[in-house]
Every structure is written in C-alpha cells, then in structure tokens.
Short mmCIF file of C-alpha atoms in Angstrom, two decimals:
data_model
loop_
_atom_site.label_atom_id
_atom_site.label_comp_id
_atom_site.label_asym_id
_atom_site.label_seq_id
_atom_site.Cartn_x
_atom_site.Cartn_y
_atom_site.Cartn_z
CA UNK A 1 -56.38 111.51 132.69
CA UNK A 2 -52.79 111.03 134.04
CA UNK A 3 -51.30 113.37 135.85
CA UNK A 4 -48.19 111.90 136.83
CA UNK A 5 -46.51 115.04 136.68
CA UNK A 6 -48.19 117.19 139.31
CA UNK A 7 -45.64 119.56 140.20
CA UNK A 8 -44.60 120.34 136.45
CA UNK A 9 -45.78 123.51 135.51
CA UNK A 10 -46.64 124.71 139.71
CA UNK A 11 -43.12 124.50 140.18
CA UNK A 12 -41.56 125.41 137.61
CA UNK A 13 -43.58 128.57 136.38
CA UNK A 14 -46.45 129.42 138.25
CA UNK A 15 -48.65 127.96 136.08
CA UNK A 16 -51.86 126.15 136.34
CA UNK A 17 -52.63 123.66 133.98
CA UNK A 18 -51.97 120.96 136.75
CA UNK A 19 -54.64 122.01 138.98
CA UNK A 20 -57.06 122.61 135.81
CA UNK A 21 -56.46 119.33 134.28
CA UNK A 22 -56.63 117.77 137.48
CA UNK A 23 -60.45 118.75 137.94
CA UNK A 24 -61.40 117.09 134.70
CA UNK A 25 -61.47 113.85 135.79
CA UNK A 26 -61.15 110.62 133.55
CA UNK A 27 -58.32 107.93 133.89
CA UNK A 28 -57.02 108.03 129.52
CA UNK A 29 -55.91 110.09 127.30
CA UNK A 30 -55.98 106.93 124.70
CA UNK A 31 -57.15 106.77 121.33
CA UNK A 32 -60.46 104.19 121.66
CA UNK A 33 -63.91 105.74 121.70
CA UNK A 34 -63.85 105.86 125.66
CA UNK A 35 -61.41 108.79 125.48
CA UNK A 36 -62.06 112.54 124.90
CA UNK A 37 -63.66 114.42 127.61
CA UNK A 38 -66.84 116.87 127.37
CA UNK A 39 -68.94 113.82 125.60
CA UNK A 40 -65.56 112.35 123.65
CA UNK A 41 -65.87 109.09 121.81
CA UNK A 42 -68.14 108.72 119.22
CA UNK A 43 -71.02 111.00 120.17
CA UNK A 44 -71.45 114.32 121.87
CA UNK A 45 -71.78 117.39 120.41
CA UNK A 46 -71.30 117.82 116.72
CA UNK A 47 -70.18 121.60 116.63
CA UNK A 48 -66.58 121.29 116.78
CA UNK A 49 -64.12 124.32 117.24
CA UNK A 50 -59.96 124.36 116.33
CA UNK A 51 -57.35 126.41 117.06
CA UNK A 52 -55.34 127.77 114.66
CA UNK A 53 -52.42 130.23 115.54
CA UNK A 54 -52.17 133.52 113.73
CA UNK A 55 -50.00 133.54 110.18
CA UNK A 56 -50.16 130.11 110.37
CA UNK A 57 -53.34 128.41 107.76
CA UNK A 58 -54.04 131.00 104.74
CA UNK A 59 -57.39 132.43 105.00
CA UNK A 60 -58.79 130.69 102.00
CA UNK A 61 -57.26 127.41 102.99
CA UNK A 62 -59.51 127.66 106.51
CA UNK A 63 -62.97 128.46 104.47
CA UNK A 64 -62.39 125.98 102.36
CA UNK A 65 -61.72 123.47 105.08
CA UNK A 66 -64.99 124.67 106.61
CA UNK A 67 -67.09 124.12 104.37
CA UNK A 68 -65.68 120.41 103.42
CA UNK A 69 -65.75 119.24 106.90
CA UNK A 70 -69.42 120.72 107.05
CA UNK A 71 -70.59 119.14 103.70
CA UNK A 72 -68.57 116.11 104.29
CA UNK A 73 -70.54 115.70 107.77
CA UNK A 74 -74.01 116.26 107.88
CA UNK A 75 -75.46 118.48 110.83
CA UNK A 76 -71.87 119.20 112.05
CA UNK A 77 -70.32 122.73 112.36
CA UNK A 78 -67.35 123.64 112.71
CA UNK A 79 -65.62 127.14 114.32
CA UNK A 80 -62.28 128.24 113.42
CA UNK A 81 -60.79 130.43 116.02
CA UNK A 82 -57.24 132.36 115.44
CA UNK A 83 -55.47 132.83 118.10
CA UNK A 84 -51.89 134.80 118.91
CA UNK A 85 -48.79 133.02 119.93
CA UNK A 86 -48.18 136.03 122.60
CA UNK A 87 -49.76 134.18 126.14
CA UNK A 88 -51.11 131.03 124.64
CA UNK A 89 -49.28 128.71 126.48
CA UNK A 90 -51.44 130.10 129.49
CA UNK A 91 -54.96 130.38 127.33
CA UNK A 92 -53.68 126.73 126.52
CA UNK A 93 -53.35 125.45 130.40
CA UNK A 94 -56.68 126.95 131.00
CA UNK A 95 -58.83 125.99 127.89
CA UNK A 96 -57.31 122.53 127.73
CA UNK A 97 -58.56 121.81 131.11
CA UNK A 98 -61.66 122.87 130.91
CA UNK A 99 -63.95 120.42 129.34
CA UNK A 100 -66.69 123.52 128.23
CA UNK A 101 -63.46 125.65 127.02
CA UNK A 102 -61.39 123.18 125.43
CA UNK A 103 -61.25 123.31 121.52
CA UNK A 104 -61.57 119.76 119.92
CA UNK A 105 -58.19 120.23 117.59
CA UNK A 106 -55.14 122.60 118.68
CA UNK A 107 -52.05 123.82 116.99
CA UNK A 108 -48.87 124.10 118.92
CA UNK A 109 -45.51 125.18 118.26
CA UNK A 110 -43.77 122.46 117.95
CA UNK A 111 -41.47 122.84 121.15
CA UNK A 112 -44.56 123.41 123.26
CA UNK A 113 -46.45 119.36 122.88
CA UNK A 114 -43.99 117.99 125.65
CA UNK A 115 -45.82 120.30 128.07
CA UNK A 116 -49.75 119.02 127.41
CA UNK A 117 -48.77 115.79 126.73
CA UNK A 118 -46.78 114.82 128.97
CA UNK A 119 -49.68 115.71 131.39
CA UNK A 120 -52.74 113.84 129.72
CA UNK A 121 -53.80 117.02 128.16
CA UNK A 122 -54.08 115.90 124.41
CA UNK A 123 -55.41 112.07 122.70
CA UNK A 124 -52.55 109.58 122.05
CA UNK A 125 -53.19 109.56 118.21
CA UNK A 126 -50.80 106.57 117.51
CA UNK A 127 -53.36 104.86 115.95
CA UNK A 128 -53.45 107.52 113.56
CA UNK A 129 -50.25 108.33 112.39
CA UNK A 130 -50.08 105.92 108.99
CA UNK A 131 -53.65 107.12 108.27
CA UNK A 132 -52.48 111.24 108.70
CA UNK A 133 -49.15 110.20 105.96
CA UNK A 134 -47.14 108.04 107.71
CA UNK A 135 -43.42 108.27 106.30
CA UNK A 136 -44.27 111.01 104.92
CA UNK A 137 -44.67 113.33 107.77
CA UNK A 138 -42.14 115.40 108.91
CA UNK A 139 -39.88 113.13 111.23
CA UNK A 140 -38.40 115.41 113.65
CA UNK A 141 -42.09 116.69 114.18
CA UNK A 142 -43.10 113.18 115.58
CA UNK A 143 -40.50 113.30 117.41
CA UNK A 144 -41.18 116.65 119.05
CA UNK A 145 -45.04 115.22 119.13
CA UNK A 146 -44.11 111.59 120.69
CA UNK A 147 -44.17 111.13 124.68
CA UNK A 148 -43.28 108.37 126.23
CA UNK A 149 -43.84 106.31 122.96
CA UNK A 150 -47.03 107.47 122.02
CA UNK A 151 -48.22 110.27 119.54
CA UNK A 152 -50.00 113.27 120.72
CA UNK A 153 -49.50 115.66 117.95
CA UNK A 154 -48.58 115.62 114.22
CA UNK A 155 -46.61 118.00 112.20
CA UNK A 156 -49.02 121.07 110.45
CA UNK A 157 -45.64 122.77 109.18
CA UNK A 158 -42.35 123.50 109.17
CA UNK A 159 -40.47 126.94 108.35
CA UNK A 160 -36.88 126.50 106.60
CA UNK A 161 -34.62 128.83 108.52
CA UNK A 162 -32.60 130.75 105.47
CA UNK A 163 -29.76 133.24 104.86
CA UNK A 164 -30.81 136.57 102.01
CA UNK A 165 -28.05 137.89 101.24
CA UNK A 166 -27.07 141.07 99.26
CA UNK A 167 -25.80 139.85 96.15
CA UNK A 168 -24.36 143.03 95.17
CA UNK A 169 -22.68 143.88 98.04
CA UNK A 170 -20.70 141.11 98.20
CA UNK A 171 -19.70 141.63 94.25
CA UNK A 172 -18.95 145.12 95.43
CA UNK A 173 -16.47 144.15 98.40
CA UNK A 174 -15.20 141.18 96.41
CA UNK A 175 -16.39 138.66 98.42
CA UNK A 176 -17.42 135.26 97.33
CA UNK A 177 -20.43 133.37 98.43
CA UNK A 178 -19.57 131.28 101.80
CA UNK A 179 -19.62 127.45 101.46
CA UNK A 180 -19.12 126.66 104.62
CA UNK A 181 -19.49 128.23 108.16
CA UNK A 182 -16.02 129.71 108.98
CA UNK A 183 -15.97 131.46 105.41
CA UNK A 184 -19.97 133.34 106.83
CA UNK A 185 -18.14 134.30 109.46
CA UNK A 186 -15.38 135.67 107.48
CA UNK A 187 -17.31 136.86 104.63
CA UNK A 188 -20.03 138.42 107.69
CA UNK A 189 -16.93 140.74 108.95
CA UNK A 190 -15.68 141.76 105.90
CA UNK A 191 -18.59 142.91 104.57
CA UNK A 192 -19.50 144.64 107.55
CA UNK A 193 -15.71 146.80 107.39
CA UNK A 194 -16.24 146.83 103.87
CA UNK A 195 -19.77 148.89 104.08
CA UNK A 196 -20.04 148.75 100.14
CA UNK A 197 -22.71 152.02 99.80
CA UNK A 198 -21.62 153.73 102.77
CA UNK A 199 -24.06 153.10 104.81
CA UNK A 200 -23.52 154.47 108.74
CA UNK A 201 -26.06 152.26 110.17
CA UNK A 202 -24.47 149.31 107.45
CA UNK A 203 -24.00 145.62 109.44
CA UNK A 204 -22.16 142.77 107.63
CA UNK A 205 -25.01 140.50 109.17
CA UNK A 206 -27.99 141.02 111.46
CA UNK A 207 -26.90 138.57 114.70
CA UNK A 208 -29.25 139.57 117.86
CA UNK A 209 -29.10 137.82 120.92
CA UNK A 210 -32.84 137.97 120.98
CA UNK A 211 -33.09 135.93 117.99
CA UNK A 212 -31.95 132.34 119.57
CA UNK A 213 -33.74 130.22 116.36
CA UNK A 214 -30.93 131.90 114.41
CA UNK A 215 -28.18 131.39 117.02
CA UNK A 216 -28.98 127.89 117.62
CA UNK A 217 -27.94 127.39 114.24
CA UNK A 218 -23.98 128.02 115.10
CA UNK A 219 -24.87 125.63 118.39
CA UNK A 220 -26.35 122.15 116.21
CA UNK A 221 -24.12 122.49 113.21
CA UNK A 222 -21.07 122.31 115.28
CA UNK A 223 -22.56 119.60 116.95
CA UNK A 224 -24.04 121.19 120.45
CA UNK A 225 -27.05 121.26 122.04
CA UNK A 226 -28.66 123.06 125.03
CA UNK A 227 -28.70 119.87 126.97
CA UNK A 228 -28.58 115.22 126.84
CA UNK A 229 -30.68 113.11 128.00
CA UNK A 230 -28.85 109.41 129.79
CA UNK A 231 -30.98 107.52 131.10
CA UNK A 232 -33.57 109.58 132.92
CA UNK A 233 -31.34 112.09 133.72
CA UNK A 234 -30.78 115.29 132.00
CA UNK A 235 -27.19 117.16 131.09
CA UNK A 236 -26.83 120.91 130.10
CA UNK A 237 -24.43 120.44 127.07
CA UNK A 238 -23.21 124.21 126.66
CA UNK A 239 -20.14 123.52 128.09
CA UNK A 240 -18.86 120.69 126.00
CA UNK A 241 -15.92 121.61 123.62
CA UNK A 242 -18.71 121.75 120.31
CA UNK A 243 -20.86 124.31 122.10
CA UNK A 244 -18.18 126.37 123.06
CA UNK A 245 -17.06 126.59 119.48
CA UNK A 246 -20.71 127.67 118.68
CA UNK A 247 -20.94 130.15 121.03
CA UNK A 248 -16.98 131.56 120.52
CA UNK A 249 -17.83 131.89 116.90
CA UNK A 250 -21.27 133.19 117.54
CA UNK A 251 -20.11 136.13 119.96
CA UNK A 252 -17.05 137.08 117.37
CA UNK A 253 -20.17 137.54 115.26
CA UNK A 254 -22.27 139.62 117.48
CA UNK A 255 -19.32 141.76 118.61
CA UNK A 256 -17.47 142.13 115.39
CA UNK A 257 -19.75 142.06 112.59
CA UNK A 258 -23.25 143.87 113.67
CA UNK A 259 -24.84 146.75 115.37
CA UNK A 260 -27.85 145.05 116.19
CA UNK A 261 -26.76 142.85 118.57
CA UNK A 262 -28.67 143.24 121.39
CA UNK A 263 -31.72 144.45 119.37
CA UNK A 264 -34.95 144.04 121.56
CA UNK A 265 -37.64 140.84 120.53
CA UNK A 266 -40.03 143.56 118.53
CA UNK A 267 -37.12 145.11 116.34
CA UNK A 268 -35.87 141.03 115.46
CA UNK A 269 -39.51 140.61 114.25
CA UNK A 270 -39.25 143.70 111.85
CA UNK A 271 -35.49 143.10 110.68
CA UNK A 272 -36.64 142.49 107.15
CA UNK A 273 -37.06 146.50 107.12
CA UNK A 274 -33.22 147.04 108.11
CA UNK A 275 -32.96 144.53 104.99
CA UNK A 276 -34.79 146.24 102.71
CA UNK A 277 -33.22 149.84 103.76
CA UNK A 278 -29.79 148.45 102.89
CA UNK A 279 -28.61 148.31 106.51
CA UNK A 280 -28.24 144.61 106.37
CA UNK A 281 -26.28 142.67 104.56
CA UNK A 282 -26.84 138.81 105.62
CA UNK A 283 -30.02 138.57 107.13
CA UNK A 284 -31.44 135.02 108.38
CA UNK A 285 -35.27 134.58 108.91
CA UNK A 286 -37.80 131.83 107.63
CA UNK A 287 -38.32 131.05 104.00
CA UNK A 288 -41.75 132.65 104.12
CA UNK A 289 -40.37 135.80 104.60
CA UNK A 290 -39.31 136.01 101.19
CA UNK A 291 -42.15 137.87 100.49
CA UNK A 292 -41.36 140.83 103.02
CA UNK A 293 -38.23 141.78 101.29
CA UNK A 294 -38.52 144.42 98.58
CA UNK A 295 -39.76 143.25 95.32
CA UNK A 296 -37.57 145.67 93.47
CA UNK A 297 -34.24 144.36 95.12
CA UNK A 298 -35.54 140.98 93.75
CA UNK A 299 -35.96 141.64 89.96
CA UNK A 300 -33.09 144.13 90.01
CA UNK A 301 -31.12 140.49 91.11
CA UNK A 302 -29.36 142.27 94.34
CA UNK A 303 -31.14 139.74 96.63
CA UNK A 304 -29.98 135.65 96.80
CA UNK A 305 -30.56 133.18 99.65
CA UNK A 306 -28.77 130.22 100.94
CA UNK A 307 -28.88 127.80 103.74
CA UNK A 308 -26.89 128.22 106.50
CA UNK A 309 -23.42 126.30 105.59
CA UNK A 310 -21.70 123.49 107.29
CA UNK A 311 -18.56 122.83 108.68
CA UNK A 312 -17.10 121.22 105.83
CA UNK A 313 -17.00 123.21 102.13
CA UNK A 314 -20.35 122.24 100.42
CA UNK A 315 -22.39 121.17 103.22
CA UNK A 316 -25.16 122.19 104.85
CA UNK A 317 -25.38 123.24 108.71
CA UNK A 318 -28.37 122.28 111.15
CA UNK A 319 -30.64 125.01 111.89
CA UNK A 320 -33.49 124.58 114.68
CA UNK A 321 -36.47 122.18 113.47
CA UNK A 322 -39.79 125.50 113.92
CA UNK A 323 -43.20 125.30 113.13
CA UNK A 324 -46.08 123.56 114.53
CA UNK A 325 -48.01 120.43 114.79
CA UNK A 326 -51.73 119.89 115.68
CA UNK A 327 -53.65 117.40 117.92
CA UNK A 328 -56.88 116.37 119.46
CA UNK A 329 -57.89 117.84 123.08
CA UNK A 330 -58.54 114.88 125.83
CA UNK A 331 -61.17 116.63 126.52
CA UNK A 332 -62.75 116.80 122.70
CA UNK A 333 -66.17 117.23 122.42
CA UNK A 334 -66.97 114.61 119.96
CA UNK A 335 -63.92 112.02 119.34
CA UNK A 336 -64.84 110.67 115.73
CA UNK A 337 -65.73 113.94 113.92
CA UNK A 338 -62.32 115.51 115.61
CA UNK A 339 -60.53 112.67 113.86
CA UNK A 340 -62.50 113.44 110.95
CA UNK A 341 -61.28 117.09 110.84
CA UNK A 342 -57.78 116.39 111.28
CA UNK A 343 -57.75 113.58 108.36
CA UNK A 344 -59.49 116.28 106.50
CA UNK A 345 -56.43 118.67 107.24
CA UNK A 346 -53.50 116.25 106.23
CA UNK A 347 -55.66 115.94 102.63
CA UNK A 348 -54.31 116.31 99.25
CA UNK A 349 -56.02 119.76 99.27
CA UNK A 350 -55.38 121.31 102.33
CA UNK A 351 -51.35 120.40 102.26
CA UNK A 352 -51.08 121.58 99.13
CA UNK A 353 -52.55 125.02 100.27
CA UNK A 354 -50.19 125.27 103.08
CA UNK A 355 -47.19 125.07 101.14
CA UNK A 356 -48.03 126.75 97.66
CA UNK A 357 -50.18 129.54 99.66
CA UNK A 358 -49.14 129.57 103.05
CA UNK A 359 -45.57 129.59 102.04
CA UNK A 360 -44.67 126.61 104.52
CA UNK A 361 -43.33 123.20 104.12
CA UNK A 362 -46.29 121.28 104.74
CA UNK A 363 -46.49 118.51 107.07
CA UNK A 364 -46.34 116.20 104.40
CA UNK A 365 -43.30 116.46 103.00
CA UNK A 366 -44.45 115.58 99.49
CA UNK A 367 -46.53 118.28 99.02
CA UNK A 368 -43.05 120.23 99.21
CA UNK A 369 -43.06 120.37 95.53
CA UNK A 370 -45.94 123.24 95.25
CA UNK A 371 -43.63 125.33 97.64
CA UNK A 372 -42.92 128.31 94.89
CA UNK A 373 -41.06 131.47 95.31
CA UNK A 374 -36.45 131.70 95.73
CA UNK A 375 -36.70 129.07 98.42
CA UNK A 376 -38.30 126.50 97.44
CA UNK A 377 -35.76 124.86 96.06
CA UNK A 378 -33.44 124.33 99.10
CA UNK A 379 -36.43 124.62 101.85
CA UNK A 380 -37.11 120.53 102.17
CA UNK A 381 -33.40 119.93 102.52
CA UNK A 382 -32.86 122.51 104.99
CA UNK A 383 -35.71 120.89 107.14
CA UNK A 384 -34.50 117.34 106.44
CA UNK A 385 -31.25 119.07 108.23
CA UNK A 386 -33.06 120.67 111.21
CA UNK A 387 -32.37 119.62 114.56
CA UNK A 388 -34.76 120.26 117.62
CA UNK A 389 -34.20 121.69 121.43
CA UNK A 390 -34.80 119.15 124.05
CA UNK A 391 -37.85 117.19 123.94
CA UNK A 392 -38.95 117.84 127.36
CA UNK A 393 -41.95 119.28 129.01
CA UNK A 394 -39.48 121.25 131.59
CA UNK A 395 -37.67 122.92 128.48
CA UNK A 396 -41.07 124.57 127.21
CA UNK A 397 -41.70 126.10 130.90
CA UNK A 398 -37.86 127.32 130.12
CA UNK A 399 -38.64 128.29 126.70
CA UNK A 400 -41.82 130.16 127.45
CA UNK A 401 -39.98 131.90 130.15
CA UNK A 402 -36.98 133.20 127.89
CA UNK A 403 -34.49 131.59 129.75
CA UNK A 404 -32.68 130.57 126.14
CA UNK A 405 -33.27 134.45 125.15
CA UNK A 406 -32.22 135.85 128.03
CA UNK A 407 -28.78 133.52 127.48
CA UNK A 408 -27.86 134.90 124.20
CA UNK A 409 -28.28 138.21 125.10
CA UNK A 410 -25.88 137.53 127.62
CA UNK A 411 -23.39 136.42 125.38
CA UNK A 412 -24.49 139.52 123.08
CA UNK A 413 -23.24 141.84 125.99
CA UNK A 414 -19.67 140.13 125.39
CA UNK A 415 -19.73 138.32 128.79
CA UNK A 416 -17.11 135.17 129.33
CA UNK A 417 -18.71 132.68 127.06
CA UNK A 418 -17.48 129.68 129.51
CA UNK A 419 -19.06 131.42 132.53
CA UNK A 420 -22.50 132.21 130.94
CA UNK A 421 -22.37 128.34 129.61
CA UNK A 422 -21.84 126.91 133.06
CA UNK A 423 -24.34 129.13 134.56
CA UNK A 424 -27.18 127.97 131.88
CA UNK A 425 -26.20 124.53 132.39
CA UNK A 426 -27.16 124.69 135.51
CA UNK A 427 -30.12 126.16 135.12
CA UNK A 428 -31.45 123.95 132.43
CA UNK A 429 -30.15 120.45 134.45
CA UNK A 430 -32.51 121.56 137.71
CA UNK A 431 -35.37 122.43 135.39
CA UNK A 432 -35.23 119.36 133.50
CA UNK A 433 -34.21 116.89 136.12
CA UNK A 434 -37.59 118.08 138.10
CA UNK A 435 -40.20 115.19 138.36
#
C-alpha cells in the first residue's frame, strides 16, 4: 500500500489513519487480482459487507440489492451496514485500515475520497470506469474520485442544490421572479422589508453562515473558489476580485435580508420548518427536500423552486457539486465479488431506484429521467452546473474540521470581508501546501 503521504492526516488533524494503514502491509492499491487486502483478489471470504451512509440508498432499494447479489452469487452473503455521516471520517481511518474491520465497498461524500485515496486506502478502479457507465457518470464526481490519474471512487449520487420560494409572497410585495443573481439579492431584501403576512420572525431569505453549500454558491457563480492549484503548489483564492464580490454580496445578504444568520449547524438542518411556518421566504436546500415542505402550501400553488441564477439575465449560477460516490476497500475481503456488487449497484435497477425513490440524481445521469416530484425538471442541469471545492486530501482534514464553517460565520458576524479572506487564505495555502 503507498503511503507516500505519512504526515497527512498526523499533522494536520490528529488523526490516525496513517499509522493504521501503515500496519496493513502490501505494496498496491491496483486493480489486478493481487490487490485487496484481508484475502483480496479473486478468493477469500465470500461474505461481503458495504457501507452505506444514512438517507442515502432507500430501504427497498438495499433489500432488493441483497437479495440479487446473493442469488446472483451462489454461497455469498452480503451485510448492509448504515452508518451516520456525524464521526465517520474517523470510523473511516480506523475500519479502512484494519484488514478484519474494513467493509469491502464504502460510500463517501464526495469531498472526502482525496483523503483515503490519496493514501492507498481504496482499489484504483480505472479499469472499471466504462464497465460502471462510462460517459455517463457524473463528471465532476470522477473528478472528485480521480487521484493522481487513477480512479478510486465513482459517483452513487448527486443532490441539486435549489431555491423554494414563496410564490405568493412575492405576488403580494410585487416582486417578480429573479433571473439573475443581483435581482435575488434585490428581490431577497425587499421581500424581507416587505414582510407580506406580517410575520415578526418573517426573513426575505434564510442565509446562515453555517450553511457554506449554500454560500459557496455566491463564491463559484461569480467565478471564485476557496483556493488554485499551479503546478504543485496551492493558492487560497478568497482574495481575488471574483471572491470578494461573492462574499460582499453574500454578507449584504446575511446582514440585510435575514434573521437567521448565524443560526447554529442543527437549526440549518431543520430550516424547512421556518419554511413551512411562513418565516421564510427564499429558502435553498437540496432537491430532495421537496418532500419536507408542507404538502398543503404545494397544492394551494404558494410554493415554486428555481435554481440559483447567474450573473447574466437567464442563466444559471454554479452551486457546489454534493453527494457521494462509492469504492472498493484495499483491504476488500474478496476482490471479484466486491466488483461484482458494485456493477450490481450502477444497474439499470438499482439507478433507477435512487433517483425515482431516493429522490437523487443518480450516478448515471440517464437514469435522471425517473427523477419525479417540482425538481426534476431543472435538477440534471443544475448538477451539469455544479462546481466542486478543491480536490485535495488536505481540504477534507479542513473540511471535516469546519474551517470553511467557521469562515462564513465570520463573515455572518459582519467582520471586514477582506480581512477574514486574507486570514482563510492563509490558512487553507499551509494546509494544502503540506506534503
């Protein structure tokens, strides 16, 4: 296994993964039958277990994948385990490198495959990629799952970052739908001094600090990013004139236009209740939750959605690239029925599930079609639109620490937008410059 990158994770958060993957031993992380840990290849045992993270694969779709991978492979079994995205990077640095712990298949966020891979902790799949769909997978998730030209992980899903928006209110204030960003902002503050029904707890738009997926959607459509890669060396980019538009606009937003600015992590992940209480009246949150906003606003038509606008009148903007892909442990426990499972996943079937089911856009970006519900219809565009945070290893240590959280609170709290760049700039060069 290579392990090129020692001081990583020790240095950069305490962790361990280093140390554990370190003890297992083995010189690849390839895709040929030598590879895979704990009996890889093409033997070893044939009771295979995969991670899935919670709300991610509908409960019907995993049965039903359980019992074809069972049938479809006589005298294997296979164990689903569910497991919750609060702490699993660290379950992940331990199980991973442990070749009794380790599941054979894994699903990441997205933003965290840099970290394993980049330390020999998952198979180079490469081989696989045109056999899992090819040019049909969700690029910017082989991107995110590509180190060092290889493939470690391929895309499970994707959530489309939307704006719901209270129809009605903004027929009651006299305020037309927003085409592009400026006019959000605009139409944001107006309806939030407009306060159609009187509400005293009314914001024009819900804008938290703790909510950085929906910031970082100001940041890439006005062409920023958190940082630039030349060469081998890494830039923080929140100081460049585009990112200080972003954040400028951003912080007019959060000052001007809200009272839930600097709403803690647990009250952004129950927002759609402000929604539905007619506190809110832009809200922005993944297409699947749709179905947490109050039936009865929908049929009584006061609820429409939109993607986030771009700069121009009639464009779209570039919201962050979420979801998750999946991959095969080094240290698998039998290397052939893993790949069998995760053909199994990418399957007519089980892609179909995750979108008309599951809500998501599936990896497969075909299978976009069975997406139903008031989002489908602008959900595959919005993705085709996304843009992702550095691609990094470094950046998920940052991440899972919530150094980019912690940043847009700070601009939240009104501080000097150029100062609070400069300072995460810095930050975020160090990090990612370590080797």
């Amino acid at each position: 296994m290579n392990l090129t990158r020692r001081s990583l994770l020790a240095s950069a958060s305490g962790a361990t993964l280093l140390g554990g993957l370190a003890a297992c031993g083995g010189d690849s992380a390839s895709g040929d039958s030598s590879a895979g840990g704990g009996g890889g290849g093409g033997g070893g045992s044939k009771d295979l277990t995969i991670w899935f993270m919670e709300d991610s694969v509908p409960q019907e779709t995993q049965d039903r994948l359980k019992e074809t991978f069972e049938s479809e492979n006589e005298g294997a079994t296979l164990t689903i385990e569910v497991q919750q995205w609060d702490g699993i990077v660290s379950k992940l640095q331990t199980s991973l490198a442990s070749e009794d712990e380790s599941p054979d298949v894994v699903e990441f966020g997205n933003t965290q495959v840099a970290l394993f891979s980049s330390v020999g902790a998952l198979l180079d799949i490469s081989d696989q990629e045109e056999t899992l769909g090819g040019g049909d997978l969700i690029q910017s998730f082989i991107d995110a799952g590509s180190w060092e030209g290889k493939l470690y992980a391929t895309p499970l899903y994707a959530g489309a970052r939307v704006y719901y928006y209270r129809k009605d209110l903004f027929a009651a204030a006299g305020i037309a739908e927003p085409t592009s960003l400026d006019e959000l902002v605009a139409a944001a503050k107006a309806l939030d001094a407009a306060n159609p029904e009187g509400n005293p707890d009314f914001s024009g738009i819900y804008m938290p600090g703790a909510d950085p997926h929906t910031n970082e959607g100001w940041l890439f459509t006005h062409g920023g990013q958190y940082a630039e890669q030349d060469g081998d060396t890494w830039k923080g980019t929140l100081s460049s004139p585009e990112s200080q538009a972003a954040l400028t606009q951003v912080q007019d937003l959060m000052l001007h236009a809200t009272k839930y600015a600097l709403d803690s992590n647990e009250n952004v992940q129950a927002a759609h209740q402000l929604f539905n209480d007619g506190k809110l009246g832009i809200y922005s949150a993944l297409n699947v939750a749709a179905a947490k906003i109050d039936q009865a606003m929908w049929d009584a038509g006061k609820v429409a959605v939109m993607a986030l606008p771009g700069l121009t009148p009639g464009s779209i903007g570039k919201t962050f690239s979420g979801g998750s892909s999946i991959g095969i442990s080094a240290n698998n426990h039998n290397l052939e029925l893993s790949k069998a499972l995760l053909k199994l996943i990418y399957a007519d079937d089980f892609m179909t599930d995750m979108a008309k089911i599951g809500g998501w856009i599936p990896g497969r970006t075909s299978f976009t079609s069975a997406l139903e519900g008031p989002t489908g219809s602008i959900a595959q565009e919005i993705i085709e639109n996304s843009v992702l945070t550095p691609n990094s290893p470094q950046w998920g240590v940052l991440d899972g620490n919530n150094v980019p959280r912690d940043f847009w609170v700070r601009i939240a709290k009104g501080e000097d937008v150029k100062t609070v760049a400069a300072d995460l700039d810095k930050t975020i060069a160090d990090a990612l410059n370590q080797s």
